[in-house]
CSV table of C-alpha atoms and ligand atoms in Angstrom, one decimal:
chain,number,residue,atom,x,y,z
A,1,MET,CA,1.1,16.7,-1.8
A,2,ILE,CA,4.8,15.7,-1.8
A,3,THR,CA,6.7,15.9,-5.1
A,4,VAL,CA,9.8,13.7,-5.6
A,5,THR,CA,11.8,14.1,-8.7
A,6,VAL,CA,13.5,11.1,-10.4
A,7,PRO,CA,16.6,13.0,-11.7
A,8,LEU,CA,17.3,11.4,-15.0
A,9,GLY,CA,18.5,14.4,-17.0
A,10,ASP,CA,16.2,15.2,-19.9
A,11,ARG,CA,14.0,12.3,-18.9
A,12,ALA,CA,13.6,13.4,-15.3
A,13,TYR,CA,10.1,13.2,-14.0
A,14,ASP,CA,8.0,14.0,-10.9
A,15,VAL,CA,6.3,11.6,-8.6
A,16,LEU,CA,3.4,13.1,-6.8
A,17,VAL,CA,2.6,11.5,-3.5
A,18,GLY,CA,-0.5,12.2,-1.3
A,19,PRO,CA,-4.2,11.8,-0.8
A,20,GLY,CA,-6.0,12.7,-4.1
A,21,ALA,CA,-2.8,12.6,-6.2
A,22,ARG,CA,-4.9,11.0,-9.0
A,23,HIS,CA,-6.8,14.2,-9.4
A,24,HIS,CA,-3.6,15.9,-10.7
A,25,LEU,CA,-3.6,13.7,-13.8
A,26,ALA,CA,-4.7,16.4,-16.3
A,27,GLU,CA,-1.8,18.7,-15.1
A,28,VAL,CA,0.9,16.1,-16.0
A,29,VAL,CA,-0.5,14.9,-19.4
A,30,PRO,CA,2.0,16.0,-22.1
A,31,VAL,CA,0.8,19.3,-23.8
A,32,ALA,CA,1.0,17.7,-27.2
A,33,ALA,CA,-1.2,14.8,-26.3
A,34,GLU,CA,-4.7,14.8,-27.8
A,35,ARG,CA,-5.8,11.3,-26.7
A,36,ALA,CA,-5.2,9.1,-23.7
A,37,ALA,CA,-5.5,5.3,-23.6
A,38,VAL,CA,-6.3,4.5,-20.0
A,39,VAL,CA,-5.3,0.9,-19.1
A,40,THR,CA,-6.6,-0.7,-16.0
A,41,GLN,CA,-8.2,-3.9,-14.6
A,42,ALA,CA,-11.8,-4.3,-13.7
A,43,ASN,CA,-11.0,-4.9,-10.0
A,44,VAL,CA,-8.9,-1.8,-9.6
A,45,GLY,CA,-12.0,0.5,-9.5
A,46,VAL,CA,-10.2,3.8,-9.6
A,47,ALA,CA,-11.5,6.3,-12.1
A,48,VAL,CA,-9.2,9.0,-13.6
A,49,ASP,CA,-9.7,12.1,-15.8
A,50,PRO,CA,-6.8,12.9,-18.1
A,51,GLY,CA,-8.6,16.1,-19.2
A,52,ILE,CA,-8.4,15.1,-22.9
A,53,GLU,CA,-10.3,12.6,-25.1
A,54,HIS,CA,-9.8,9.2,-23.6
A,55,ARG,CA,-10.9,5.6,-23.7
A,56,VAL,CA,-10.5,2.9,-21.0
A,57,PHE,CA,-9.0,-0.4,-21.9
A,58,LEU,CA,-9.4,-3.3,-19.5
A,59,MET,CA,-6.7,-5.9,-19.2
A,60,PRO,CA,-7.3,-9.2,-17.4
A,61,ASP,CA,-7.3,-9.3,-13.6
A,62,GLY,CA,-4.4,-10.8,-11.7
A,63,GLU,CA,-0.8,-11.7,-12.6
A,64,GLU,CA,-2.1,-14.0,-15.3
A,65,GLY,CA,-2.9,-11.0,-17.5
A,66,LYS,CA,0.8,-9.9,-17.5
A,67,THR,CA,1.6,-11.5,-20.9
A,68,LEU,CA,2.7,-10.8,-24.4
A,69,GLU,CA,-0.9,-11.6,-25.6
A,70,THR,CA,-2.2,-8.7,-23.4
A,71,VAL,CA,0.5,-6.4,-24.8
A,72,GLU,CA,-0.6,-7.3,-28.4
A,73,SER,CA,-4.2,-6.8,-27.5
A,74,LEU,CA,-3.5,-3.4,-25.9
A,75,CYS,CA,-1.5,-2.2,-28.9
A,76,ARG,CA,-4.2,-3.3,-31.3
A,77,ASP,CA,-6.7,-1.4,-29.0
A,78,PHE,CA,-4.4,1.7,-29.2
A,79,ALA,CA,-4.2,1.5,-33.0
A,80,ARG,CA,-8.0,1.2,-33.4
A,81,PHE,CA,-8.4,4.2,-31.0
A,82,GLY,CA,-6.1,6.2,-33.2
A,83,LEU,CA,-3.4,6.7,-30.6
A,84,THR,CA,-0.4,8.5,-32.1
A,85,ARG,CA,3.2,8.9,-31.0
A,86,ALA,CA,2.3,12.3,-29.5
A,87,ASP,CA,-0.5,10.8,-27.3
A,88,VAL,CA,-0.3,9.2,-24.0
A,89,VAL,CA,-0.9,5.9,-22.2
A,90,VAL,CA,-2.2,6.1,-18.6
A,91,ALA,CA,-1.7,3.0,-16.5
A,92,VAL,CA,-4.0,2.8,-13.5
A,93,GLY,CA,-3.4,0.0,-11.1
A,94,GLY,CA,-0.7,-2.0,-9.3
A,95,GLY,CA,2.5,-3.4,-10.6
A,96,VAL,CA,0.8,-5.8,-13.0
A,97,VAL,CA,-0.9,-2.9,-14.8
A,98,THR,CA,2.0,-0.5,-14.7
A,99,ASP,CA,4.5,-3.2,-15.9
A,100,THR,CA,2.2,-4.4,-18.7
A,101,ALA,CA,0.9,-1.0,-19.9
A,102,GLY,CA,4.3,0.5,-19.5
A,103,PHE,CA,5.8,-2.2,-21.8
A,104,ALA,CA,2.9,-1.7,-24.3
A,105,ALA,CA,3.8,2.0,-24.3
A,106,ALA,CA,7.5,1.3,-24.7
A,107,VAL,CA,6.9,-0.7,-27.9
A,108,TYR,CA,3.8,0.9,-29.5
A,109,HIS,CA,5.0,3.2,-32.2
A,110,ARG,CA,8.5,2.4,-30.8
A,111,GLY,CA,7.6,4.3,-27.7
A,112,VAL,CA,4.8,6.6,-26.5
A,113,PRO,CA,4.6,8.6,-23.2
A,114,VAL,CA,3.2,6.7,-20.2
A,115,ILE,CA,1.9,8.0,-16.9
A,116,HIS,CA,1.5,5.6,-14.0
A,117,VAL,CA,-1.3,6.2,-11.5
A,118,SER,CA,-0.2,3.7,-8.9
A,119,THR,CA,-3.0,2.3,-6.7
A,120,THR,CA,-1.2,-0.2,-4.4
A,121,LEU,CA,1.4,0.3,-1.7
A,122,LEU,CA,3.8,-2.1,-3.5
A,123,GLY,CA,3.4,-0.2,-6.8
A,124,GLN,CA,3.9,3.2,-5.2
A,125,VAL,CA,7.1,2.3,-3.4
A,126,ASP,CA,8.6,0.1,-6.1
A,127,ALA,CA,7.0,-1.1,-9.3
A,128,ALA,CA,5.8,2.3,-10.7
A,129,ILE,CA,9.1,4.0,-10.1
A,130,GLY,CA,12.3,3.6,-12.1
A,131,GLY,CA,11.1,2.6,-15.6
A,132,LYS,CA,11.3,-1.2,-15.5
A,133,THR,CA,8.4,-2.5,-17.6
A,134,GLY,CA,7.7,-6.1,-18.8
A,135,VAL,CA,5.6,-9.2,-18.9
A,136,ASN,CA,6.0,-12.8,-17.9
A,137,LEU,CA,6.6,-15.9,-20.0
A,138,PRO,CA,5.6,-19.4,-19.0
A,139,GLU,CA,9.3,-20.0,-18.5
A,140,GLY,CA,9.6,-17.2,-15.9
A,141,LYS,CA,8.5,-13.8,-14.5
A,142,ASN,CA,9.5,-10.5,-16.2
A,143,LEU,CA,11.5,-12.3,-18.9
A,144,VAL,CA,10.5,-9.8,-21.6
A,145,GLY,CA,10.6,-6.1,-21.0
A,146,ALA,CA,12.1,-2.7,-21.6
A,147,PHE,CA,13.4,0.2,-19.6
A,148,TRP,CA,10.8,2.9,-20.3
A,149,GLN,CA,10.7,5.8,-17.9
A,150,PRO,CA,7.2,7.3,-17.3
A,151,THR,CA,6.4,11.0,-17.9
A,152,ALA,CA,5.0,11.3,-14.4
A,153,VAL,CA,3.8,9.0,-11.5
A,154,LEU,CA,0.9,9.7,-9.3
A,155,CYS,CA,0.9,7.8,-5.9
A,156,ASP,CA,-2.5,8.4,-4.5
A,157,THR,CA,-2.4,7.4,-0.8
A,158,GLU,CA,-6.2,7.9,-0.5
A,159,VAL,CA,-6.8,4.8,-2.6
A,160,LEU,CA,-4.6,2.7,-0.3
A,161,GLU,CA,-7.3,2.8,2.3
A,162,ALA,CA,-9.5,0.6,0.1
A,163,LEU,CA,-6.8,-2.1,-0.3
A,164,PRO,CA,-7.3,-5.6,1.1
A,165,PRO,CA,-5.1,-5.9,4.2
A,166,GLU,CA,-3.0,-8.7,2.6
A,167,GLU,CA,-2.3,-6.4,-0.5
A,168,TYR,CA,-1.3,-3.6,1.8
A,169,ARG,CA,1.1,-5.9,3.7
A,170,SER,CA,2.7,-6.9,0.4
A,171,GLY,CA,4.0,-3.3,0.1
A,172,LEU,CA,5.4,-3.4,3.7
A,173,GLY,CA,8.0,-6.0,2.6
A,174,GLU,CA,9.6,-3.4,0.2
A,175,MET,CA,9.5,-0.8,3.0
A,176,ALA,CA,11.4,-3.2,5.3
A,177,LYS,CA,13.9,-3.6,2.5
A,178,TYR,CA,14.4,0.2,2.3
A,179,HIS,CA,14.9,0.3,6.1
A,180,PHE,CA,18.0,-1.9,5.7
A,181,LEU,CA,19.3,-0.1,2.6
A,182,THR,CA,19.3,3.3,4.4
A,183,GLY,CA,18.8,2.7,8.2
A,184,ASP,CA,15.7,5.0,8.0
A,185,GLU,CA,13.0,4.3,10.7
A,186,LEU,CA,10.2,4.5,8.1
A,187,MET,CA,7.5,3.2,10.4
A,188,ASP,CA,7.8,6.3,12.5
A,189,LEU,CA,6.6,8.5,9.6
A,190,PRO,CA,3.0,9.3,8.6
A,191,LEU,CA,1.9,7.2,5.5
A,192,GLU,CA,2.3,10.0,2.9
A,193,GLU,CA,5.9,10.9,4.1
A,194,ARG,CA,6.8,7.2,4.3
A,195,VAL,CA,5.7,6.5,0.7
A,196,ALA,CA,7.5,9.6,-0.4
A,197,ARG,CA,10.7,8.7,1.4
A,198,CYS,CA,10.7,5.2,-0.2
A,199,VAL,CA,10.2,6.9,-3.6
A,200,GLU,CA,13.1,9.2,-2.9
A,201,ILE,CA,15.4,6.3,-1.9
A,202,LYS,CA,14.5,4.4,-5.1
A,203,ALA,CA,14.8,7.5,-7.2
A,204,GLN,CA,18.3,8.1,-6.0
A,205,VAL,CA,19.3,4.5,-6.7
A,206,VAL,CA,17.7,4.6,-10.2
A,207,ALA,CA,19.3,7.9,-11.0
A,208,GLY,CA,22.8,6.4,-10.3
A,209,ASP,CA,22.2,3.2,-12.2
A,210,GLU,CA,19.2,3.2,-14.4
A,211,ARG,CA,19.9,0.0,-16.3
A,212,GLU,CA,21.1,-2.0,-13.3
A,213,GLY,CA,24.8,-2.3,-14.1
A,214,GLY,CA,25.6,-2.1,-10.4
A,215,ARG,CA,23.9,-0.4,-7.4
A,216,ARG,CA,20.3,-0.9,-8.6
A,217,ALA,CA,20.8,-4.6,-7.9
A,218,LEU,CA,20.7,-3.7,-4.2
A,219,LEU,CA,17.0,-3.1,-4.6
A,220,ASN,CA,16.8,-6.9,-4.7
A,221,TYR,CA,17.8,-7.2,-1.1
A,222,GLY,CA,15.8,-10.1,0.4
A,223,HIS,CA,14.5,-11.0,-3.1
A,224,THR,CA,16.6,-14.1,-4.0
A,225,LEU,CA,14.9,-16.4,-1.5
A,226,ALA,CA,11.6,-14.4,-1.9
A,227,HIS,CA,11.5,-15.1,-5.7
A,228,ALA,CA,12.3,-18.8,-5.1
A,229,LEU,CA,9.4,-19.1,-2.6
A,230,GLU,CA,7.1,-17.3,-5.0
A,231,THR,CA,8.2,-19.4,-8.0
A,232,ALA,CA,7.8,-22.6,-6.0
A,233,GLY,CA,4.3,-21.3,-5.7
A,234,ARG,CA,2.8,-23.6,-3.0
A,235,TYR,CA,3.2,-21.5,0.0
A,236,GLY,CA,0.5,-18.9,-0.5
A,237,LEU,CA,2.8,-16.0,0.3
A,238,ARG,CA,2.3,-12.5,-1.0
A,239,HIS,CA,5.4,-10.8,-2.4
A,240,GLY,CA,5.9,-8.6,0.7
A,241,GLU,CA,5.7,-11.7,3.0
A,242,ALA,CA,8.2,-13.5,0.9
A,243,VAL,CA,10.5,-10.5,1.0
A,244,GLY,CA,10.2,-10.3,4.8
A,245,ILE,CA,11.4,-14.0,5.0
A,246,GLY,CA,14.0,-13.3,2.4
A,247,LEU,CA,15.4,-10.3,4.4
A,248,VAL,CA,15.8,-12.4,7.6
A,249,TYR,CA,17.3,-15.2,5.5
A,250,ALA,CA,19.8,-12.9,3.9
A,251,ALA,CA,20.8,-11.7,7.4
A,252,GLU,CA,21.3,-15.3,8.6
A,253,LEU,CA,23.4,-16.0,5.6
A,254,ALA,CA,25.5,-12.9,6.0
A,255,ARG,CA,26.1,-13.9,9.7
A,256,LEU,CA,27.2,-17.4,8.6
A,257,MET,CA,29.7,-15.7,6.2
A,258,GLY,CA,31.1,-13.6,9.0
A,259,ARG,CA,29.8,-10.3,7.4
A,260,ILE,CA,27.5,-9.2,10.3
A,261,ASP,CA,27.0,-10.3,13.9
A,262,GLY,CA,24.1,-11.9,15.7
A,263,ALA,CA,22.8,-8.5,17.0
A,264,ARG,CA,22.3,-7.3,13.4
A,265,VAL,CA,20.4,-10.5,12.6
A,266,VAL,CA,18.2,-9.9,15.6
A,267,GLU,CA,17.6,-6.4,14.3
A,268,HIS,CA,16.5,-7.8,10.9
A,269,ARG,CA,14.0,-10.1,12.7
A,270,LYS,CA,12.7,-7.3,14.9
A,271,VAL,CA,12.2,-4.9,12.0
A,272,VAL,CA,10.5,-7.5,9.7
A,273,ALA,CA,8.2,-8.6,12.6
A,274,GLY,CA,7.5,-4.9,13.3
A,275,TYR,CA,6.1,-4.7,9.7
A,276,ASP,CA,3.8,-7.6,10.6
A,277,LEU,CA,5.6,-9.9,8.2
A,278,PRO,CA,6.8,-13.5,8.7
A,279,THR,CA,10.4,-14.2,9.8
A,280,SER,CA,10.5,-17.9,9.3
A,281,LEU,CA,9.9,-20.4,6.4
A,282,PRO,CA,6.5,-21.8,5.8
A,283,GLU,CA,5.9,-25.4,7.0
A,284,GLY,CA,7.3,-28.1,4.7
A,285,VAL,CA,9.5,-26.1,2.4
A,286,ASP,CA,11.7,-28.2,0.1
A,287,THR,CA,15.3,-27.2,0.6
A,288,ASP,CA,16.6,-28.8,-2.7
A,289,GLU,CA,13.9,-27.1,-4.7
A,290,LEU,CA,14.6,-23.6,-3.1
A,291,VAL,CA,18.4,-24.0,-3.7
A,292,ALA,CA,17.7,-25.0,-7.3
A,293,LEU,CA,15.4,-22.1,-7.9
A,294,MET,CA,17.9,-19.6,-6.3
A,295,ARG,CA,20.6,-20.9,-8.6
A,296,ARG,CA,18.3,-20.1,-11.6
A,297,ASP,CA,17.6,-16.5,-10.3
A,298,LYS,CA,18.1,-14.1,-13.2
A,299,LYS,CA,20.6,-12.0,-11.1
A,300,ALA,CA,22.7,-15.1,-10.4
A,301,MET,CA,25.4,-14.9,-13.1
A,302,GLY,CA,27.8,-17.5,-12.0
A,303,GLY,CA,26.8,-19.5,-8.9
A,304,LEU,CA,24.5,-18.5,-6.0
A,305,THR,CA,24.2,-14.8,-5.8
A,306,PHE,CA,22.7,-12.7,-3.0
A,307,VAL,CA,22.6,-9.1,-1.7
A,308,LEU,CA,24.1,-9.4,1.7
A,309,ASP,CA,24.6,-7.0,4.5
A,310,GLY,CA,28.1,-6.3,5.7
A,311,PRO,CA,30.3,-3.7,7.5
A,312,GLY,CA,29.8,-1.3,4.5
A,313,GLY,CA,26.0,-2.0,4.2
A,314,PRO,CA,24.3,-4.4,1.7
A,315,GLU,CA,26.2,-5.4,-1.4
A,316,VAL,CA,26.0,-8.1,-4.2
A,317,VAL,CA,27.9,-11.2,-3.2
A,318,ARG,CA,28.5,-13.9,-5.9
A,319,GLY,CA,29.6,-17.5,-5.5
A,320,VAL,CA,28.1,-18.1,-2.0
A,321,PRO,CA,28.9,-21.7,-0.9
A,322,GLU,CA,25.8,-24.0,-1.2
A,323,SER,CA,26.5,-25.5,2.3
A,324,LEU,CA,26.0,-22.1,3.9
A,325,VAL,CA,22.9,-21.4,1.7
A,326,ARG,CA,21.4,-24.7,3.1
A,327,GLU,CA,22.5,-24.0,6.7
A,328,ALA,CA,20.9,-20.6,6.6
A,329,LEU,CA,17.6,-22.1,5.3
A,330,GLU,CA,17.6,-24.6,8.3
A,331,SER,CA,18.0,-21.7,10.7
A,332,LEU,CA,14.7,-20.2,9.4
A,333,ARG,CA,12.6,-23.3,9.9
B,1,LIG,N1,12.2,-3.6,-8.3
B,1,LIG,C1,13.5,-3.4,-8.5
B,1,LIG,C2,13.9,-2.4,-9.5
B,1,LIG,O1,13.1,-1.6,-9.9
B,1,LIG,O2,15.1,-2.3,-9.8
């Protein structure tokens, strides 16, 4: 078992990574807690034992369940169960569960402790780490939420073996992103060390900029186009696949802006392909729609905004000319 600490002062917490990490749950439950509300989805199928009185609450399967209605229903379940401020919520699942249950924990009794037992690769290297919680509105994803750091995170690499291949590949997009943020050859590491290294990279970024006033925005490398492709919704892409395309796109855009050379773009293509992710746009994408969606990206405060590679590594670049945004899209067809 590898332990990575997210160093946030008196709110610092440990992330346990390794096969069977879920069996350490009882050890990380706060001593004062008498009851645990375990939140999961029927299709997650991972049982946990918090070692105290507990009840399992199912939220709907899929991203559709990530709503304010679910948060209300969970909070009402917690109240009927008699969950107090000293007790604990345990979220067992991927990002949809940890985001939703994390948000319910952030607002129930104005905040109760939450532990994430992350069961997907994407969740283990990204969603469960760093305290971003929230739900979707019909108007957009993650529009309502709170920063609410967990008490502990358990990343059980054993449960990843049961993931459908496409769900596993979805996590690989985030790994490819970390490759470019640090230059680490993550693919050379065994799975447990690879997940732990990603957690460590994210922990360092979060510790330096918990509320995304600056450097945390770099975690969105490759995500501006990825979110547009996902929001357009017709292309059947998993998040990681969309991020793979978004990383190559960001490299092409950076080259057009004279920030990096062709060899660095080739490296982006090679690394993304090495993660078994797509490097070009799906058939028939609508350029006008993607540009409009990228303009609406919630990070885009004032014009088209991207995280772009450069001589000093990736950084946030605002006011990117639309002509180059379009030209880079054409180079990925
Ligand atoms: N997933 C990006 C972040 O946690 O900041």
